[in-house]
């Protein structure tokens, strides 16, 4: 009986570790995607600003 409890405990610990690691990886990917989106938005706004300055507006 203690062997079964030990195996169940090991499985639970492994699952928690897996989900924490997966969450950390997904969080890192989400931060990179948001950074790329922010840089793209800044490039668009900068381009619009330069175009309006070039037209004299």
PDB file of N, CA, C and O in Angstrom:
ATOM      1  N   UNK A   1       0.807  -1.207   0.000  1.00  0.00           N
ATOM      2  CA  UNK A   1       0.000   0.000   0.000  1.00  0.00           C
ATOM      3  C   UNK A   1       0.851   1.273   0.000  1.00  0.00           C
ATOM      4  O   UNK A   1       0.518   2.193  -0.741  1.00  0.00           O
ATOM      5  N   UNK A   2       1.908   1.364   0.817  1.00  0.00           N
ATOM      6  CA  UNK A   2       2.710   2.589   0.787  1.00  0.00           C
ATOM      7  C   UNK A   2       3.358   2.826  -0.581  1.00  0.00           C
ATOM      8  O   UNK A   2       3.588   3.962  -0.968  1.00  0.00           O
ATOM      9  N   UNK A   3       3.649   1.747  -1.323  1.00  0.00           N
ATOM     10  CA  UNK A   3       4.249   1.896  -2.645  1.00  0.00           C
ATOM     11  C   UNK A   3       3.287   2.616  -3.595  1.00  0.00           C
ATOM     12  O   UNK A   3       3.691   3.493  -4.362  1.00  0.00           O
ATOM     13  N   UNK A   4       2.004   2.286  -3.511  1.00  0.00           N
ATOM     14  CA  UNK A   4       1.003   2.936  -4.360  1.00  0.00           C
ATOM     15  C   UNK A   4       0.897   4.410  -4.002  1.00  0.00           C
ATOM     16  O   UNK A   4       0.834   5.276  -4.888  1.00  0.00           O
ATOM     17  N   UNK A   5       0.876   4.725  -2.714  1.00  0.00           N
ATOM     18  CA  UNK A   5       0.819   6.125  -2.292  1.00  0.00           C
ATOM     19  C   UNK A   5       2.048   6.892  -2.759  1.00  0.00           C
ATOM     20  O   UNK A   5       1.952   8.055  -3.177  1.00  0.00           O
ATOM     21  N   UNK A   6       3.205   6.250  -2.685  1.00  0.00           N
ATOM     22  CA  UNK A   6       4.437   6.898  -3.136  1.00  0.00           C
ATOM     23  C   UNK A   6       4.381   7.161  -4.642  1.00  0.00           C
ATOM     24  O   UNK A   6       4.772   8.238  -5.106  1.00  0.00           O
ATOM     25  N   UNK A   7       3.880   6.219  -5.420  1.00  0.00           N
ATOM     26  CA  UNK A   7       3.748   6.415  -6.867  1.00  0.00           C
ATOM     27  C   UNK A   7       2.749   7.530  -7.188  1.00  0.00           C
ATOM     28  O   UNK A   7       2.991   8.354  -8.070  1.00  0.00           O
ATOM     29  N   UNK A   8       1.627   7.545  -6.483  1.00  0.00           N
ATOM     30  CA  UNK A   8       0.633   8.601  -6.702  1.00  0.00           C
ATOM     31  C   UNK A   8       1.233   9.969  -6.362  1.00  0.00           C
ATOM     32  O   UNK A   8       1.047  10.941  -7.097  1.00  0.00           O
ATOM     33  N   UNK A   9       1.974  10.049  -5.272  1.00  0.00           N
ATOM     34  CA  UNK A   9       2.623  11.302  -4.890  1.00  0.00           C
ATOM     35  C   UNK A   9       3.629  11.741  -5.953  1.00  0.00           C
ATOM     36  O   UNK A   9       3.690  12.923  -6.322  1.00  0.00           O
ATOM     37  N   UNK A  10       4.395  10.805  -6.473  1.00  0.00           N
ATOM     38  CA  UNK A  10       5.378  11.133  -7.514  1.00  0.00           C
ATOM     39  C   UNK A  10       4.681  11.632  -8.781  1.00  0.00           C
ATOM     40  O   UNK A  10       5.130  12.587  -9.414  1.00  0.00           O
ATOM     41  N   UNK A  11       3.557  11.016  -9.143  1.00  0.00           N
ATOM     42  CA  UNK A  11       2.812  11.450 -10.326  1.00  0.00           C
ATOM     43  C   UNK A  11       2.250  12.849 -10.124  1.00  0.00           C
ATOM     44  O   UNK A  11       2.316  13.696 -11.027  1.00  0.00           O
ATOM     45  N   UNK A  12       1.710  13.126  -8.944  1.00  0.00           N
ATOM     46  CA  UNK A  12       1.156  14.453  -8.661  1.00  0.00           C
ATOM     47  C   UNK A  12       2.258  15.515  -8.712  1.00  0.00           C
ATOM     48  O   UNK A  12       2.079  16.586  -9.308  1.00  0.00           O
ATOM     49  N   UNK A  13       3.401  15.226  -8.124  1.00  0.00           N
ATOM     50  CA  UNK A  13       4.510  16.181  -8.147  1.00  0.00           C
ATOM     51  C   UNK A  13       4.981  16.406  -9.574  1.00  0.00           C
ATOM     52  O   UNK A  13       5.250  17.539  -9.992  1.00  0.00           O
ATOM     53  N   UNK A  14       5.068  15.357 -10.376  1.00  0.00           N
ATOM     54  CA  UNK A  14       5.497  15.489 -11.764  1.00  0.00           C
ATOM     55  C   UNK A  14       4.493  16.323 -12.567  1.00  0.00           C
ATOM     56  O   UNK A  14       4.886  17.150 -13.385  1.00  0.00           O
ATOM     57  N   UNK A  15       3.208  16.120 -12.327  1.00  0.00           N
ATOM     58  CA  UNK A  15       2.191  16.886 -13.053  1.00  0.00           C
ATOM     59  C   UNK A  15       2.276  18.370 -12.709  1.00  0.00           C
ATOM     60  O   UNK A  15       2.204  19.226 -13.583  1.00  0.00           O
ATOM     61  N   UNK A  16       2.427  18.669 -11.435  1.00  0.00           N
ATOM     62  CA  UNK A  16       2.521  20.077 -11.018  1.00  0.00           C
ATOM     63  C   UNK A  16       3.759  20.716 -11.631  1.00  0.00           C
ATOM     64  O   UNK A  16       3.703  21.826 -12.153  1.00  0.00           O
ATOM     65  N   UNK A  17       4.871  20.017 -11.618  1.00  0.00           N
ATOM     66  CA  UNK A  17       6.088  20.540 -12.225  1.00  0.00           C
ATOM     67  C   UNK A  17       5.937  20.744 -13.714  1.00  0.00           C
ATOM     68  O   UNK A  17       6.385  21.733 -14.275  1.00  0.00           O
ATOM     69  N   UNK A  18       5.273  19.805 -14.384  1.00  0.00           N
ATOM     70  CA  UNK A  18       5.051  19.923 -15.823  1.00  0.00           C
ATOM     71  C   UNK A  18       4.211  21.143 -16.143  1.00  0.00           C
ATOM     72  O   UNK A  18       4.539  21.916 -17.046  1.00  0.00           O
ATOM     73  N   UNK A  19       3.117  21.338 -15.419  1.00  0.00           N
ATOM     74  CA  UNK A  19       2.233  22.458 -15.729  1.00  0.00           C
ATOM     75  C   UNK A  19       2.895  23.785 -15.390  1.00  0.00           C
ATOM     76  O   UNK A  19       2.674  24.780 -16.088  1.00  0.00           O
ATOM     77  N   UNK A  20       3.701  23.836 -14.331  1.00  0.00           N
ATOM     78  CA  UNK A  20       4.429  25.071 -14.027  1.00  0.00           C
ATOM     79  C   UNK A  20       5.418  25.393 -15.132  1.00  0.00           C
ATOM     80  O   UNK A  20       5.540  26.547 -15.557  1.00  0.00           O
ATOM     81  N   UNK A  21       6.116  24.372 -15.619  1.00  0.00           N
ATOM     82  CA  UNK A  21       7.078  24.588 -16.695  1.00  0.00           C
ATOM     83  C   UNK A  21       6.367  25.010 -17.973  1.00  0.00           C
ATOM     84  O   UNK A  21       6.812  25.931 -18.667  1.00  0.00           O
ATOM     85  N   UNK A  22       5.270  24.363 -18.300  1.00  0.00           N
ATOM     86  CA  UNK A  22       4.509  24.724 -19.492  1.00  0.00           C
ATOM     87  C   UNK A  22       3.984  26.156 -19.379  1.00  0.00           C
ATOM     88  O   UNK A  22       4.039  26.923 -20.351  1.00  0.00           O
ATOM     89  N   UNK A  23       3.503  26.525 -18.206  1.00  0.00           N
ATOM     90  CA  UNK A  23       3.026  27.894 -17.996  1.00  0.00           C
ATOM     91  C   UNK A  23       4.138  28.916 -18.167  1.00  0.00           C
ATOM     92  O   UNK A  23       3.928  29.981 -18.754  1.00  0.00           O
ATOM     93  N   UNK A  24       5.324  28.592 -17.669  1.00  0.00           N
ATOM     94  CA  UNK A  24       6.451  29.506 -17.820  1.00  0.00           C
ATOM     95  C   UNK A  24       6.852  29.647 -19.287  1.00  0.00           C
ATOM     96  O   UNK A  24       7.133  30.750 -19.759  1.00  0.00           O
ATOM     97  N   UNK A  25       6.853  28.538 -20.021  1.00  0.00           N
ATOM     98  CA  UNK A  25       7.190  28.603 -21.449  1.00  0.00           C
ATOM     99  C   UNK A  25       6.154  29.410 -22.223  1.00  0.00           C
ATOM    100  O   UNK A  25       6.506  30.247 -23.055  1.00  0.00           O
ATOM    101  N   UNK A  26       4.883  29.167 -21.957  1.00  0.00           N
ATOM    102  CA  UNK A  26       3.837  29.908 -22.650  1.00  0.00           C
ATOM    103  C   UNK A  26       3.877  31.393 -22.296  1.00  0.00           C
ATOM    104  O   UNK A  26       3.632  32.248 -23.145  1.00  0.00           O
ATOM    105  N   UNK A  27       4.192  31.702 -21.046  1.00  0.00           N
ATOM    106  CA  UNK A  27       4.324  33.099 -20.647  1.00  0.00           C
ATOM    107  C   UNK A  27       5.474  33.784 -21.371  1.00  0.00           C
ATOM    108  O   UNK A  27       5.354  34.932 -21.799  1.00  0.00           O
ATOM    109  N   UNK A  28       6.588  33.078 -21.525  1.00  0.00           N
ATOM    110  CA  UNK A  28       7.722  33.642 -22.249  1.00  0.00           C
ATOM    111  C   UNK A  28       7.398  33.881 -23.712  1.00  0.00           C
ATOM    112  O   UNK A  28       7.735  34.929 -24.273  1.00  0.00           O
ATOM    113  N   UNK A  29       6.717  32.927 -24.341  1.00  0.00           N
ATOM    114  CA  UNK A  29       6.321  33.089 -25.744  1.00  0.00           C
ATOM    115  C   UNK A  29       5.340  34.254 -25.884  1.00  0.00           C
ATOM    116  O   UNK A  29       5.442  35.065 -26.818  1.00  0.00           O
ATOM    117  N   UNK A  30       4.401  34.363 -24.960  1.00  0.00           N
ATOM    118  CA  UNK A  30       3.424  35.456 -25.015  1.00  0.00           C
ATOM    119  C   UNK A  30       4.119  36.808 -24.864  1.00  0.00           C
ATOM    120  O   UNK A  30       3.751  37.777 -25.546  1.00  0.00           O
ATOM    121  N   UNK A  31       5.130  36.892 -24.018  1.00  0.00           N
ATOM    122  CA  UNK A  31       5.852  38.157 -23.865  1.00  0.00           C
ATOM    123  C   UNK A  31       6.578  38.529 -25.149  1.00  0.00           C
ATOM    124  O   UNK A  31       6.593  39.696 -25.551  1.00  0.00           O
ATOM    125  N   UNK A  32       7.178  37.548 -25.825  1.00  0.00           N
ATOM    126  CA  UNK A  32       7.870  37.825 -27.082  1.00  0.00           C
ATOM    127  C   UNK A  32       6.881  38.288 -28.146  1.00  0.00           C
ATOM    128  O   UNK A  32       7.134  39.248 -28.877  1.00  0.00           O
ATOM    129  N   UNK A  33       5.728  37.626 -28.234  1.00  0.00           N
ATOM    130  CA  UNK A  33       4.711  38.016 -29.212  1.00  0.00           C
ATOM    131  C   UNK A  33       4.214  39.428 -28.928  1.00  0.00           C
ATOM    132  O   UNK A  33       4.075  40.249 -29.849  1.00  0.00           O
ATOM    133  N   UNK A  34       3.961  39.746 -27.672  1.00  0.00           N
ATOM    134  CA  UNK A  34       3.500  41.094 -27.335  1.00  0.00           C
ATOM    135  C   UNK A  34       4.564  42.140 -27.633  1.00  0.00           C
ATOM    136  O   UNK A  34       4.251  43.252 -28.074  1.00  0.00           O
ATOM    137  N   UNK A  35       5.832  41.808 -27.422  1.00  0.00           N
ATOM    138  CA  UNK A  35       6.909  42.736 -27.746  1.00  0.00           C
ATOM    139  C   UNK A  35       6.953  42.996 -29.250  1.00  0.00           C
ATOM    140  O   UNK A  35       7.106  44.142 -29.690  1.00  0.00           O
ATOM    141  N   UNK A  36       6.799  41.947 -30.059  1.00  0.00           N
ATOM    142  CA  UNK A  36       6.799  42.117 -31.516  1.00  0.00           C
ATOM    143  C   UNK A  36       5.610  42.976 -31.949  1.00  0.00           C
ATOM    144  O   UNK A  36       5.748  43.859 -32.804  1.00  0.00           O
ATOM    145  N   UNK A  37       4.442  42.739 -31.366  1.00  0.00           N
ATOM    146  CA  UNK A  37       3.273  43.553 -31.693  1.00  0.00           C
ATOM    147  C   UNK A  37       3.485  45.012 -31.305  1.00  0.00           C
ATOM    148  O   UNK A  37       3.119  45.926 -32.050  1.00  0.00           O
ATOM    149  N   UNK A  38       4.091  45.246 -30.154  1.00  0.00           N
ATOM    150  CA  UNK A  38       4.359  46.610 -29.716  1.00  0.00           C
ATOM    151  C   UNK A  38       5.343  47.301 -30.651  1.00  0.00           C
ATOM    152  O   UNK A  38       5.138  48.461 -31.036  1.00  0.00           O
ATOM    153  N   UNK A  39       6.390  46.595 -31.062  1.00  0.00           N
ATOM    154  CA  UNK A  39       7.353  47.184 -31.991  1.00  0.00           C
ATOM    155  C   UNK A  39       6.707  47.473 -33.344  1.00  0.00           C
ATOM    156  O   UNK A  39       6.989  48.499 -33.961  1.00  0.00           O
ATOM    157  N   UNK A  40       5.841  46.590 -33.789  1.00  0.00           N
ATOM    158  CA  UNK A  40       5.115  46.832 -35.039  1.00  0.00           C
ATOM    159  C   UNK A  40       4.215  48.050 -34.942  1.00  0.00           C
ATOM    160  O   UNK A  40       4.154  48.866 -35.868  1.00  0.00           O
ATOM    161  N   UNK A  41       3.514  48.191 -33.831  1.00  0.00           N
ATOM    162  CA  UNK A  41       2.643  49.357 -33.641  1.00  0.00           C
ATOM    163  C   UNK A  41       3.463  50.645 -33.590  1.00  0.00           C
ATOM    164  O   UNK A  41       3.058  51.664 -34.169  1.00  0.00           O
ATOM    165  N   UNK A  42       4.607  50.597 -32.936  1.00  0.00           N
ATOM    166  CA  UNK A  42       5.464  51.782 -32.907  1.00  0.00           C
ATOM    167  C   UNK A  42       5.990  52.131 -34.294  1.00  0.00           C
ATOM    168  O   UNK A  42       6.086  53.313 -34.649  1.00  0.00           O
ATOM    169  N   UNK A  43       6.309  51.119 -35.100  1.00  0.00           N
ATOM    170  CA  UNK A  43       6.779  51.368 -36.466  1.00  0.00           C
ATOM    171  C   UNK A  43       5.661  52.003 -37.302  1.00  0.00           C
ATOM    172  O   UNK A  43       5.914  52.941 -38.072  1.00  0.00           O
ATOM    173  N   UNK A  44       4.427  51.519 -37.150  1.00  0.00           N
ATOM    174  CA  UNK A  44       3.306  52.097 -37.898  1.00  0.00           C
ATOM    175  C   UNK A  44       3.065  53.541 -37.476  1.00  0.00           C
ATOM    176  O   UNK A  44       2.909  54.432 -38.322  1.00  0.00           O
ATOM    177  N   UNK A  45       3.059  53.784 -36.180  1.00  0.00           N
ATOM    178  CA  UNK A  45       2.840  55.157 -35.707  1.00  0.00           C
ATOM    179  C   UNK A  45       3.973  56.079 -36.137  1.00  0.00           C
ATOM    180  O   UNK A  45       3.738  57.232 -36.519  1.00  0.00           O
ATOM    181  N   UNK A  46       5.196  55.585 -36.080  1.00  0.00           N
ATOM    182  CA  UNK A  46       6.330  56.400 -36.532  1.00  0.00           C
ATOM    183  C   UNK A  46       6.252  56.690 -38.017  1.00  0.00           C
ATOM    184  O   UNK A  46       6.545  57.807 -38.461  1.00  0.00           O
ATOM    185  N   UNK A  47       5.837  55.703 -38.804  1.00  0.00           N
ATOM    186  CA  UNK A  47       5.675  55.922 -40.238  1.00  0.00           C
ATOM    187  C   UNK A  47       4.590  56.928 -40.550  1.00  0.00           C
ATOM    188  O   UNK A  47       4.758  57.788 -41.421  1.00  0.00           O
ATOM    189  N   UNK A  48       3.489  56.837 -39.845  1.00  0.00           N
ATOM    190  CA  UNK A  48       2.408  57.817 -40.049  1.00  0.00           C
ATOM    191  C   UNK A  48       2.858  59.216 -39.671  1.00  0.00           C
ATOM    192  O   UNK A  48       2.535  60.190 -40.350  1.00  0.00           O
ATOM    193  N   UNK A  49       3.614  59.327 -38.601  1.00  0.00           N
ATOM    194  CA  UNK A  49       4.118  60.633 -38.178  1.00  0.00           C
ATOM    195  C   UNK A  49       5.059  61.216 -39.226  1.00  0.00           C
ATOM    196  O   UNK A  49       4.956  62.397 -39.586  1.00  0.00           O
ATOM    197  N   UNK A  50       5.967  60.372 -39.740  1.00  0.00           N
ATOM    198  CA  UNK A  50       6.912  60.860 -40.750  1.00  0.00           C
ATOM    199  C   UNK A  50       6.197  61.223 -42.055  1.00  0.00           C
ATOM    200  O   UNK A  50       6.578  62.203 -42.717  1.00  0.00           O
ATOM    201  N   UNK A  51       5.175  60.453 -42.420  1.00  0.00           N
ATOM    202  CA  UNK A  51       4.420  60.779 -43.639  1.00  0.00           C
ATOM    203  C   UNK A  51       3.678  62.102 -43.489  1.00  0.00           C
ATOM    204  O   UNK A  51       3.631  62.900 -44.420  1.00  0.00           O
ATOM    205  N   UNK A  52       3.112  62.341 -42.320  1.00  0.00           N
ATOM    206  CA  UNK A  52       2.398  63.605 -42.117  1.00  0.00           C
ATOM    207  C   UNK A  52       3.373  64.779 -42.103  1.00  0.00           C
ATOM    208  O   UNK A  52       3.069  65.868 -42.589  1.00  0.00           O
ATOM    209  N   UNK A  53       4.576  64.571 -41.561  1.00  0.00           N
ATOM    210  CA  UNK A  53       5.595  65.639 -41.578  1.00  0.00           C
ATOM    211  C   UNK A  53       6.101  65.918 -42.988  1.00  0.00           C
ATOM    212  O   UNK A  53       6.370  67.051 -43.347  1.00  0.00           O
ATOM    213  N   UNK A  54       6.205  64.855 -43.801  1.00  0.00           N
ATOM    214  CA  UNK A  54       6.705  65.011 -45.168  1.00  0.00           C
ATOM    215  C   UNK A  54       5.697  65.763 -46.039  1.00  0.00           C
ATOM    216  O   UNK A  54       6.080  66.514 -46.935  1.00  0.00           O
ATOM    217  N   UNK A  55       4.404  65.588 -45.746  1.00  0.00           N
ATOM    218  CA  UNK A  55       3.374  66.272 -46.524  1.00  0.00           C
ATOM    219  C   UNK A  55       3.152  67.702 -46.045  1.00  0.00           C
ATOM    220  O   UNK A  55       2.426  68.445 -46.652  1.00  0.00           O
ATOM    221  N   UNK A  56       3.746  68.039 -44.933  1.00  0.00           N
ATOM    222  CA  UNK A  56       3.607  69.388 -44.408  1.00  0.00           C
ATOM    223  C   UNK A  56       2.375  69.559 -43.538  1.00  0.00           C
ATOM    224  O   UNK A  56       1.917  70.668 -43.291  1.00  0.00           O
ATOM    225  N   UNK A  57       1.840  68.469 -43.047  1.00  0.00           N
ATOM    226  CA  UNK A  57       0.614  68.551 -42.248  1.00  0.00           C
ATOM    227  C   UNK A  57       0.956  68.609 -40.828  1.00  0.00           C
ATOM    228  O   UNK A  57       0.511  69.105 -39.891  1.00  0.00           O
TER     229      UNK A  57
END
